[in-house]
Amino acid sequence: MIGGRRPLQGRKPGDRRVRIERPHAPYFRYTGPGHLTAKEAASAPTTATGRIWANVRGIFVGKPLASDEELGERLSKTKALAIFSSDAISSSAYATEEILRVLILGGVAALAFGLEISIAISILLVAVAISYRQICIAYPTGGGSYTVSRKNIGRTVSLVAASALLIDYVMTVAVSTSSAVEQIVSAFPVLFDERVLIGVAAISIIAIANLRGLREAGNIFAAPTYLFIGSALIMIVVGVFRIVVLGEGATYGPTIASQLSATAEPLSVLLILRAFAAGAVALTGTEAIATGVPAFKPPEAKNAATTLAVMAGLLATLFIGITFLAVNFAILPIDFPEKKTVIAQVAQTVYGDGILFYLFQAFTALLLFLAANTSFNAFPRLLAILAGDGHMPRQFALRGDRLAFSYGIIVLASLAAGLIVIFHGSTHLLIPLYAVGEFIAFTISQTGMIRHWLREKSPGYRRRLAINAFGATLTGIVAVIVTAVKFWDGAWIVLVLIPILVGIMSFIGRQYDAQAEELRVREDGVLPGPHREQRVIIPVNGINRAVVQAVNFGRAIAGDVRAVYVTDDLEAADALRERWERQLPDVPLVIVESPFRAVISPVVAYLDILDQAWPPDKEAPVTIVVLPEYIAKHWWDRVLYNQTAKRLKAALVGREHTVIADVPYRRGH
Amino acid sequence: MIGGRRPLQGRKPGDRRVRIERPHAPYFRYTGPGHLTAKEAASAPTTATGRIWANVRGIFVGKPLASDEELGERLSKTKALAIFSSDAISSSAYATEEILRVLILGGVAALAFGLEISIAISILLVAVAISYRQICIAYPTGGGSYTVSRKNIGRTVSLVAASALLIDYVMTVAVSTSSAVEQIVSAFPVLFDERVLIGVAAISIIAIANLRGLREAGNIFAAPTYLFIGSALIMIVVGVFRIVVLGEGATYGPTIASQLSATAEPLSVLLILRAFAAGAVALTGTEAIATGVPAFKPPEAKNAATTLAVMAGLLATLFIGITFLAVNFAILPIDFPEKKTVIAQVAQTVYGDGILFYLFQAFTALLLFLAANTSFNAFPRLLAILAGDGHMPRQFALRGDRLAFSYGIIVLASLAAGLIVIFHGSTHLLIPLYAVGEFIAFTISQTGMIRHWLREKSPGYRRRLAINAFGATLTGIVAVIVTAVKFWDGAWIVLVLIPILVGIMSFIGRQYDAQAEELRVREDGVLPGPHREQRVIIPVNGINRAVVQAVNFGRAIAGDVRAVYVTDDLEAADALRERWERQLPDVPLVIVESPFRAVISPVVAYLDILDQAWPPDKEAPVTIVVLPEYIAKHWWDRVLYNQTAKRLKAALVGREHTVIADVPYRRGH
């Protein structure tokens, strides 16, 4: 940050008149008296690489948007569908496989139930979507589970929803990435052994892109969603045609049937429930549209609701269609010798071994990476909302602030990458941790809506209330089922983490509340001006330009200025006093002999005795400790200079009635 | 450091009168007008554990000494011998073995030369000691190689000496510790496999003791030296009596003789030179007394010279005696199956397997650990001298400063422990790196003395000149021999390191010189007072106690005070302006709208436009940015508060004409 704004400094002397008359013009709009609005230049990159990157980014993903511009550039339904649905739609890439993996335990006969279960889950999806349409209409400013429950239920429940969502964002990244890698591995089996590495690398690339300011607003983000939807729909049409019209469907061969029967458990309600719970992962990501209502073109609520309906319809079609093909082509998950996903086998059966199969795999993997990317936007955004409400450290609320945003991105990427390493990049092993949080959040938001309608009692609220009550009951039941049947597979981890996160966020909230209470100032009346006296203490190491500058600063701000020289060398002390009294006669110099050769503690002790010498009936003065600071130009300067000042500062920060003033001395000035 | 001095705060209200009249009494002596001398209390520990440790330390090693007290408590010759000679004397524990390890290559016949070589080295030792006696007399303030060569030769050569010494201090720790562990292992072979661990643990313990402030002044440090000297002299007397009078000496058995002859190389001058170079390690540590002259009782120089003579005599006696016994008892170094040192075998032969042998081994190991400990005092002391001359970062010069001292101790311990790990705790493998630096330092200091006498030309200088010229020639030759014959065994590492260290220290020196030049202020005339105007900018987040405190501080130090509020929430901005104009009407509030939701860069940009708005013909005013800082009481407070202030500070440090003032707000005030 040294050196300020480059563009201005680069101006020629002839520009000076302009600068003086309207100096703020490049950075600010003058909005009113004492009111400036920062232009983009005010937060423009000040380094060369920063500017180059900004240009590159400008080409690919558009320029950064200001809060109001962002609202200005509303999304059409087509674009919104692509951007908000990638997470939900992409779950069709692994949901079928999860169902088959459970049913396989019941033998070949059980596998036939796959279709029924996918239809049941699709019905659940439609019910949830209808419930969420209510939220789009009731909360046109964006209604995530956290917002809805905070407004309608209460602080603790909303924090449960927030915790569940935070966990789910991590899981979205981990599951989508590992599934994407499995799609790649299905096309290129030679990469199987590198799947963990590829997954971690992919997360790193997505994280870095987001750290550098990738935004999902660009057109390129719409492509993968439509490419996948299009090619998957063609695959389903062609596949269904071949099965139903041409009768090309296959049945599970006798070898496999007998192999499976040997270890099969009887087809039970529990097995069906487990398959249902496994497939319920198809619903993850449904909330995104309800959260993003303000991004739609007006009428926002209506457009969002329509988009949600289309999304649910598409997802249901894809999910049922892929499951139908998988069951009728007698496809089973293959883990050995290399992983081959069910959707890849379906695609291979329909499209053959040619370029079309590889393209489909590419589209699927791209969509899954895009789904992972959505969490990199949503996770810091939720952190920012939580920080705004005082449940996360405040710095997370500064969304335009690269560093705070970066923390969120790095935390998310690290957790997701960690999960991929721990679970060896296996989507199947990760899934049990996934849907639990999502269904808890669903249930909480639907329940919040019940309270909302009961309070609002707007016209026709009874019907809306009934819809949300139905949704809440349904998602509540599914939440219990999912948690129960997946408990020992990993769902317990989520149930342990949620209370921990809620506890931390409540604690932070109490801390900030206590601080605000403590700092509160009465609302009325003019606040009195300063009444304390002040004195300046300047630790010096001799007479030099940096010291003179600090002394002059001290003289400018207070009448009582003293320099303090700590030494164990009496000769040097006497020489300095002689020179000091000659050159700076109006500033008293105190020599503190330090026979123990300490420097920091004698200064602190000296400040202590100054305070204690003050008459006890008068308020002690503010002590301003002025520290000359030599500004580093090279990395080694940081080692060679200012070390004593740094430690003195550390010793004094927090001292009563003490202000520390750093007076920088710049080399070459 | 929060909260200042405890002892005073704990005083009762009745003490107040005393406090006001002589508040400095507990910490300072009033030495003259504007001159205080810190008492021990001024650097007393302020924490409970710190005080407990200070008491424990007081019992064992005495209280810390002030610079002048330290000089007051002079050392008697007996005590000085023990303290300054442990490094030199302890080398008799491994020097004989090093000679035998070389001679063994020439077969049994060659081993007989061990005695002659040890006598030759002892003569060299006496010559060096006589040369050093001159230094004691010429430099009664302490004359290490660095000081002598800096005064008499020049900057670069003195830095070569300093580099050689720094390396040798590290080697002293590594070699002494590994030899001490080998003595322990010789007595308890079961510990053989743990020798690296024991060595590293021993270095850690010594380092921790030094970090906590162990000083070598205590009486307990004299004990090991005398216990070793006493028991080694008895061993020599008994052994010589048994060999010479009782004729109990042994000869190398025929098996060993034929084994050795099979691989023996012919007895050559080179072999003798190599044995000589190996044994020359006996001279390491000789410089210590010359460096420590001021610590002796007066007449310092004479007492130091006497002590040096006694030390040389004792070391020569022990070295020749032990070598005589080893050769006449037909002792060879044993490495397999467990290490058994030559001195341990000598002791076992003389003292048998009983308690006396174990005691002797304990004394030897203790002395060696004590020798390692001396480096922990000398190394930071040399760093402090180098830092005082501007060749090391300045903070190392603060010897009373625990932190700076600690860096030196930690660096020394880490390097030595690293060497022990790399060389598997083998004294023999470490030795080639050891003596090279020492002999380079010897040569440089003797050469410096030649220049000294040539310049001084004090009465009788010719004789003194001749002695030092002889010493310089001798040590120079040995330095070349040692380097040449040990070159590929490790001496090359030292020859590579020395120029690197010299380069770094020269670089640091040039940096500090350039800084001093840049900061130089003319020596005469009164320096003018402040002439710049100043204004105060206070970034605020609302109206609360911390902000009011900062605003009041700003109003107290300058007339031009502005508050800046950065937000993307216009409603909040309007509400704040309304309240601000009501409650703080005389302080203008500038609202900076930040649609990009950045906080840091708009503040910096605002400061930039303020500067640019200043008339170009007037010097820009000093901008004082006042940052309210909420003081942490718990570790989590550091995460929850002040993050924005911290980052704003980082962005502003080094900005032209800008002073940063931290105004702390303490909870509960």
Short mmCIF file of C-alpha atoms in Angstrom, two decimals, chain B residues 162-501:
data_model
loop_
_atom_site.label_atom_id
_atom_site.label_comp_id
_atom_site.label_asym_id
_atom_site.label_seq_id
_atom_site.Cartn_x
_atom_site.Cartn_y
_atom_site.Cartn_z
CA ALA B 162 34.21 -13.46 14.16
CA SER B 163 32.84 -15.97 11.65
CA ALA B 164 35.46 -18.53 12.64
CA LEU B 165 34.58 -18.03 16.30
CA LEU B 166 30.82 -18.28 15.72
CA ILE B 167 31.38 -21.57 13.91
CA ASP B 168 33.64 -22.80 16.67
CA TYR B 169 31.10 -22.03 19.37
CA VAL B 170 28.62 -24.22 17.55
CA MET B 171 31.25 -26.93 17.19
CA THR B 172 32.19 -26.70 20.87
CA VAL B 173 28.61 -27.49 21.82
CA ALA B 174 28.33 -30.33 19.30
CA VAL B 175 31.71 -31.92 20.05
CA SER B 176 31.63 -31.53 23.82
CA THR B 177 28.11 -32.88 24.06
CA SER B 178 28.77 -35.84 21.80
CA SER B 179 31.96 -36.64 23.71
CA ALA B 180 30.11 -36.36 27.02
CA VAL B 181 27.49 -38.77 25.75
CA GLU B 182 30.24 -41.15 24.59
CA GLN B 183 31.70 -41.08 28.11
CA ILE B 184 28.28 -41.99 29.50
CA VAL B 185 27.88 -44.72 26.89
CA SER B 186 31.35 -46.09 27.74
CA ALA B 187 30.17 -46.59 31.32
CA PHE B 188 26.66 -47.79 30.41
CA PRO B 189 26.88 -49.56 27.04
CA VAL B 190 23.15 -50.25 27.13
CA LEU B 191 22.58 -46.58 26.28
CA PHE B 192 24.60 -46.83 23.04
CA ASP B 193 21.61 -46.83 20.70
CA GLU B 194 20.13 -43.77 22.40
CA ARG B 195 23.25 -41.62 22.08
CA VAL B 196 21.80 -39.15 19.54
CA LEU B 197 18.68 -38.79 21.66
CA ILE B 198 20.70 -38.23 24.83
CA GLY B 199 22.88 -35.68 23.07
CA VAL B 200 19.94 -33.70 21.73
CA ALA B 201 18.20 -33.89 25.11
CA ALA B 202 21.34 -32.64 26.88
CA ILE B 203 21.64 -29.68 24.49
CA SER B 204 17.96 -28.91 25.00
CA ILE B 205 18.35 -28.93 28.78
CA ILE B 206 21.43 -26.69 28.64
CA ALA B 207 19.65 -24.35 26.22
CA ILE B 208 16.52 -24.16 28.39
CA ALA B 209 18.59 -23.48 31.50
CA ASN B 210 20.33 -20.65 29.62
CA LEU B 211 17.05 -19.34 28.26
CA ARG B 212 15.77 -19.15 31.81
CA GLY B 213 18.82 -17.14 32.77
CA LEU B 214 21.43 -19.60 34.02
CA ARG B 215 24.69 -17.80 34.68
CA GLU B 216 28.11 -19.32 35.00
CA ALA B 217 29.02 -17.21 38.03
CA GLY B 218 27.82 -19.76 40.58
CA ASN B 219 30.16 -21.90 42.64
CA ILE B 220 28.64 -25.10 41.36
CA PHE B 221 30.27 -24.38 38.02
CA ALA B 222 33.76 -24.60 39.52
CA ALA B 223 33.23 -28.11 40.85
CA PRO B 224 33.32 -30.26 37.70
CA THR B 225 36.57 -28.73 36.47
CA TYR B 226 38.42 -29.46 39.71
CA LEU B 227 36.83 -32.86 40.17
CA PHE B 228 37.98 -33.85 36.69
CA ILE B 229 41.49 -32.35 37.08
CA GLY B 230 41.90 -34.01 40.46
CA SER B 231 40.74 -37.45 39.46
CA ALA B 232 42.59 -37.34 36.13
CA LEU B 233 45.85 -36.34 37.87
CA ILE B 234 45.46 -39.17 40.38
CA MET B 235 44.78 -41.53 37.50
CA ILE B 236 47.93 -40.38 35.73
CA VAL B 237 50.08 -40.66 38.86
CA VAL B 238 48.78 -44.13 39.67
CA GLY B 239 49.03 -45.25 36.07
CA VAL B 240 52.56 -43.93 35.56
CA PHE B 241 53.60 -45.56 38.85
CA ARG B 242 52.21 -48.91 37.72
CA ILE B 243 53.88 -48.70 34.31
CA VAL B 244 57.23 -47.25 35.25
CA VAL B 245 57.78 -48.69 38.76
CA LEU B 246 55.68 -51.87 38.77
CA GLY B 247 56.21 -52.58 35.07
CA GLU B 248 52.53 -53.35 34.53
CA GLY B 249 52.45 -51.79 31.08
CA ALA B 250 51.05 -53.87 28.24
CA THR B 251 51.95 -54.16 24.59
CA TYR B 252 49.58 -54.57 21.68
CA GLY B 253 48.88 -58.31 21.33
CA PRO B 254 50.03 -60.22 18.25
CA THR B 255 46.48 -60.69 16.94
CA ILE B 256 45.82 -56.96 16.89
CA ALA B 257 49.32 -56.28 15.55
CA SER B 258 48.83 -58.61 12.58
CA GLN B 259 45.29 -57.34 11.99
CA LEU B 260 46.54 -53.78 11.89
CA SER B 261 49.63 -54.59 9.78
CA ALA B 262 47.45 -56.25 7.15
CA THR B 263 45.87 -52.93 6.23
CA ALA B 264 48.62 -50.64 7.46
CA GLU B 265 49.95 -47.84 5.30
CA PRO B 266 53.65 -47.01 5.61
CA LEU B 267 54.49 -44.61 8.41
CA SER B 268 54.81 -41.35 6.47
CA VAL B 269 55.25 -37.68 7.25
CA LEU B 270 51.71 -37.22 6.06
CA LEU B 271 50.40 -39.73 8.61
CA ILE B 272 52.28 -37.94 11.39
CA LEU B 273 50.92 -34.59 10.18
CA ARG B 274 47.42 -35.99 10.11
CA ALA B 275 47.80 -37.29 13.66
CA PHE B 276 49.15 -33.92 14.70
CA ALA B 277 46.23 -32.12 13.05
CA ALA B 278 43.81 -34.49 14.76
CA GLY B 279 45.34 -33.87 18.18
CA ALA B 280 45.51 -30.11 17.67
CA VAL B 281 41.90 -30.07 18.77
CA ALA B 282 43.39 -30.05 22.29
CA LEU B 283 44.01 -26.30 21.85
CA THR B 284 40.37 -25.39 21.38
CA GLY B 285 39.11 -23.12 24.11
CA THR B 286 42.48 -21.52 24.83
CA GLU B 287 41.19 -18.07 23.91
CA ALA B 288 38.62 -17.94 26.71
CA ILE B 289 40.86 -16.44 29.40
CA ALA B 290 42.15 -13.66 27.14
CA THR B 291 38.54 -12.73 26.37
CA GLY B 292 37.60 -12.65 30.03
CA VAL B 293 40.37 -10.50 31.51
CA PRO B 294 38.01 -7.86 33.02
CA ALA B 295 36.37 -10.54 35.18
CA PHE B 296 39.58 -11.16 37.16
CA LYS B 297 40.43 -9.54 40.47
CA PRO B 298 42.99 -6.76 40.13
CA PRO B 299 45.66 -6.73 38.89
CA GLU B 300 43.47 -8.21 36.16
CA ALA B 301 46.02 -8.62 33.41
CA LYS B 302 48.61 -10.23 35.64
CA ASN B 303 46.14 -12.59 37.26
CA ALA B 304 44.72 -13.59 33.91
CA ALA B 305 48.19 -14.23 32.53
CA THR B 306 49.05 -16.40 35.53
CA THR B 307 45.81 -18.32 35.22
CA LEU B 308 46.49 -18.86 31.53
CA ALA B 309 49.91 -20.29 32.33
CA VAL B 310 48.46 -22.63 34.96
CA MET B 311 45.75 -23.73 32.57
CA ALA B 312 48.26 -24.47 29.80
CA GLY B 313 50.44 -26.40 32.22
CA LEU B 314 47.55 -28.45 33.52
CA LEU B 315 46.17 -29.19 30.07
CA ALA B 316 49.62 -30.22 28.77
CA THR B 317 50.13 -32.51 31.79
CA LEU B 318 46.74 -34.14 31.41
CA PHE B 319 47.05 -34.55 27.66
CA ILE B 320 50.56 -36.01 27.69
CA GLY B 321 49.76 -38.13 30.75
CA ILE B 322 46.63 -39.65 29.30
CA THR B 323 48.36 -40.31 25.98
CA PHE B 324 51.28 -41.96 27.82
CA LEU B 325 48.91 -44.25 29.72
CA ALA B 326 46.90 -45.10 26.61
CA VAL B 327 49.95 -46.07 24.60
CA ASN B 328 51.59 -48.01 27.44
CA PHE B 329 48.40 -49.86 28.38
CA ALA B 330 48.04 -50.78 24.68
CA ILE B 331 44.63 -49.13 24.44
CA LEU B 332 42.83 -48.67 21.14
CA PRO B 333 39.57 -46.83 20.38
CA ILE B 334 36.68 -49.28 20.46
CA ASP B 335 33.63 -48.61 18.30
CA PHE B 336 32.12 -52.07 18.16
CA PRO B 337 29.89 -53.53 19.46
CA GLU B 338 29.61 -50.43 21.64
CA LYS B 339 31.61 -47.27 21.74
CA LYS B 340 34.25 -47.23 24.48
CA THR B 341 36.35 -44.07 24.55
CA VAL B 342 40.12 -44.21 25.06
CA ILE B 343 39.94 -42.15 28.23
CA ALA B 344 37.28 -44.49 29.61
CA GLN B 345 39.50 -47.48 28.90
CA VAL B 346 42.43 -45.76 30.59
CA ALA B 347 40.27 -45.03 33.64
CA GLN B 348 38.98 -48.59 33.72
CA THR B 349 42.52 -49.96 33.53
CA VAL B 350 43.66 -47.75 36.38
CA TYR B 351 40.56 -47.61 38.57
CA GLY B 352 39.16 -51.07 37.78
CA ASP B 353 35.44 -51.71 37.28
CA GLY B 354 34.31 -50.24 40.56
CA ILE B 355 32.70 -47.04 41.72
CA LEU B 356 35.87 -45.02 41.02
CA PHE B 357 35.59 -45.70 37.30
CA TYR B 358 31.97 -44.62 37.23
CA LEU B 359 32.77 -41.50 39.22
CA PHE B 360 35.59 -40.60 36.83
CA GLN B 361 33.27 -41.04 33.85
CA ALA B 362 30.67 -38.87 35.55
CA PHE B 363 33.23 -36.12 36.22
CA THR B 364 34.45 -36.26 32.62
CA ALA B 365 30.93 -36.07 31.21
CA LEU B 366 30.03 -33.22 33.58
CA LEU B 367 33.09 -31.24 32.53
CA LEU B 368 32.24 -31.76 28.88
CA PHE B 369 28.67 -30.57 29.42
CA LEU B 370 30.08 -27.56 31.26
CA ALA B 371 32.34 -26.88 28.26
CA ALA B 372 29.28 -26.97 26.01
CA ASN B 373 27.58 -24.56 28.39
CA THR B 374 30.38 -21.97 28.05
CA SER B 375 29.43 -21.51 24.39
CA PHE B 376 25.91 -20.63 25.44
CA ASN B 377 27.40 -17.61 27.19
CA ALA B 378 30.05 -16.78 24.64
CA PHE B 379 27.94 -17.09 21.49
CA PRO B 380 25.27 -14.49 22.39
CA ARG B 381 28.00 -12.28 23.87
CA LEU B 382 29.87 -12.26 20.57
CA LEU B 383 26.60 -11.63 18.73
CA ALA B 384 26.02 -8.67 21.06
CA ILE B 385 29.49 -7.26 20.33
CA LEU B 386 28.94 -7.74 16.59
CA ALA B 387 25.50 -6.12 16.84
CA GLY B 388 27.02 -3.22 18.77
CA ASP B 389 29.43 -2.71 15.86
CA GLY B 390 26.51 -2.91 13.43
CA HIS B 391 27.30 -6.30 11.92
CA MET B 392 24.31 -8.14 13.31
CA PRO B 393 20.70 -6.97 13.66
CA ARG B 394 20.66 -4.37 16.40
CA GLN B 395 18.35 -6.23 18.71
CA PHE B 396 21.13 -8.74 19.46
CA ALA B 397 23.04 -5.91 21.15
CA LEU B 398 20.45 -5.69 23.93
CA ARG B 399 22.11 -8.18 26.20
CA GLY B 400 19.76 -7.57 29.10
CA ASP B 401 16.95 -8.26 26.78
CA ARG B 402 15.72 -11.77 27.25
CA LEU B 403 14.27 -12.11 23.77
CA ALA B 404 17.36 -11.07 21.81
CA PHE B 405 19.55 -13.28 23.97
CA SER B 406 17.09 -16.10 23.46
CA TYR B 407 17.43 -15.97 19.68
CA GLY B 408 21.17 -16.56 20.03
CA ILE B 409 20.68 -19.46 22.41
CA ILE B 410 18.03 -21.09 20.25
CA VAL B 411 20.09 -20.71 17.07
CA LEU B 412 23.16 -22.17 18.78
CA ALA B 413 21.26 -25.10 20.27
CA SER B 414 19.47 -25.88 17.01
CA LEU B 415 22.65 -25.88 14.94
CA ALA B 416 24.55 -28.02 17.44
CA ALA B 417 21.68 -30.47 17.84
CA GLY B 418 21.37 -30.64 14.06
CA LEU B 419 25.07 -31.51 13.77
CA ILE B 420 24.71 -34.25 16.37
CA VAL B 421 21.83 -35.77 14.45
CA ILE B 422 23.63 -35.50 11.09
CA PHE B 423 26.88 -36.97 12.43
CA HIS B 424 25.13 -39.64 14.53
CA GLY B 425 26.60 -38.18 17.72
CA SER B 426 30.12 -39.24 16.74
CA THR B 427 32.82 -36.99 18.19
CA HIS B 428 35.31 -38.38 15.70
CA LEU B 429 33.21 -37.38 12.69
CA LEU B 430 32.57 -33.89 14.09
CA ILE B 431 36.20 -33.06 14.93
CA PRO B 432 37.34 -32.14 11.36
CA LEU B 433 34.97 -29.17 11.43
CA TYR B 434 36.21 -28.06 14.81
CA ALA B 435 39.87 -26.99 15.00
CA VAL B 436 39.97 -25.18 11.63
CA GLY B 437 38.02 -22.15 12.82
CA GLU B 438 39.95 -22.03 16.07
CA PHE B 439 43.34 -21.91 14.36
CA ILE B 440 42.17 -19.27 11.90
CA ALA B 441 41.07 -17.14 14.87
CA PHE B 442 44.41 -17.80 16.65
CA THR B 443 46.39 -16.71 13.61
CA ILE B 444 44.34 -13.58 13.11
CA SER B 445 44.65 -12.47 16.73
CA GLN B 446 48.41 -13.08 16.84
CA THR B 447 48.81 -11.16 13.58
CA GLY B 448 46.76 -8.36 15.04
CA MET B 449 49.13 -8.27 18.00
CA ILE B 450 52.12 -7.83 15.63
CA ARG B 451 50.45 -4.73 14.22
CA HIS B 452 49.61 -3.67 17.76
CA TRP B 453 53.24 -3.71 18.92
CA LEU B 454 54.47 -2.11 15.72
CA ARG B 455 52.09 0.77 16.29
CA GLU B 456 52.44 1.10 20.07
CA LYS B 457 56.21 0.68 20.28
CA SER B 458 55.92 0.62 24.07
CA PRO B 459 59.13 -0.12 26.03
CA GLY B 460 60.36 -3.63 25.38
CA TYR B 461 57.94 -4.06 22.47
CA ARG B 462 60.51 -5.90 20.40
CA ARG B 463 60.45 -8.97 22.64
CA ARG B 464 56.66 -8.97 22.72
CA LEU B 465 56.55 -8.50 18.98
CA ALA B 466 58.85 -11.47 18.51
CA ILE B 467 56.69 -13.68 20.71
CA ASN B 468 53.52 -12.82 18.80
CA ALA B 469 55.24 -13.12 15.45
CA PHE B 470 56.39 -16.61 16.46
CA GLY B 471 52.87 -17.40 17.65
CA ALA B 472 51.33 -16.11 14.45
CA THR B 473 53.70 -18.11 12.29
CA LEU B 474 53.17 -21.28 14.29
CA THR B 475 49.40 -21.06 14.43
CA GLY B 476 49.31 -20.01 10.78
CA ILE B 477 51.25 -23.12 9.79
CA VAL B 478 49.03 -25.32 11.93
CA ALA B 479 45.94 -23.68 10.47
CA VAL B 480 47.15 -24.60 6.99
CA ILE B 481 48.05 -28.15 8.05
CA VAL B 482 44.75 -28.72 9.84
CA THR B 483 42.75 -27.37 6.91
CA ALA B 484 44.73 -29.31 4.35
CA VAL B 485 44.72 -32.75 5.97
CA LYS B 486 41.12 -32.52 7.20
CA PHE B 487 39.85 -30.78 4.08
CA TRP B 488 37.69 -33.55 2.64
CA ASP B 489 36.67 -34.79 6.09
CA GLY B 490 34.66 -31.62 6.66
CA ALA B 491 37.09 -28.69 6.95
CA TRP B 492 35.86 -27.50 3.54
CA ILE B 493 32.45 -26.77 5.10
CA VAL B 494 34.09 -24.24 7.41
CA LEU B 495 35.98 -22.68 4.50
CA VAL B 496 32.71 -22.26 2.62
CA LEU B 497 30.80 -20.92 5.61
CA ILE B 498 33.28 -18.26 6.65
CA PRO B 499 33.01 -16.14 3.47
CA ILE B 500 29.23 -16.48 3.55
CA LEU B 501 29.09 -15.21 7.14
#
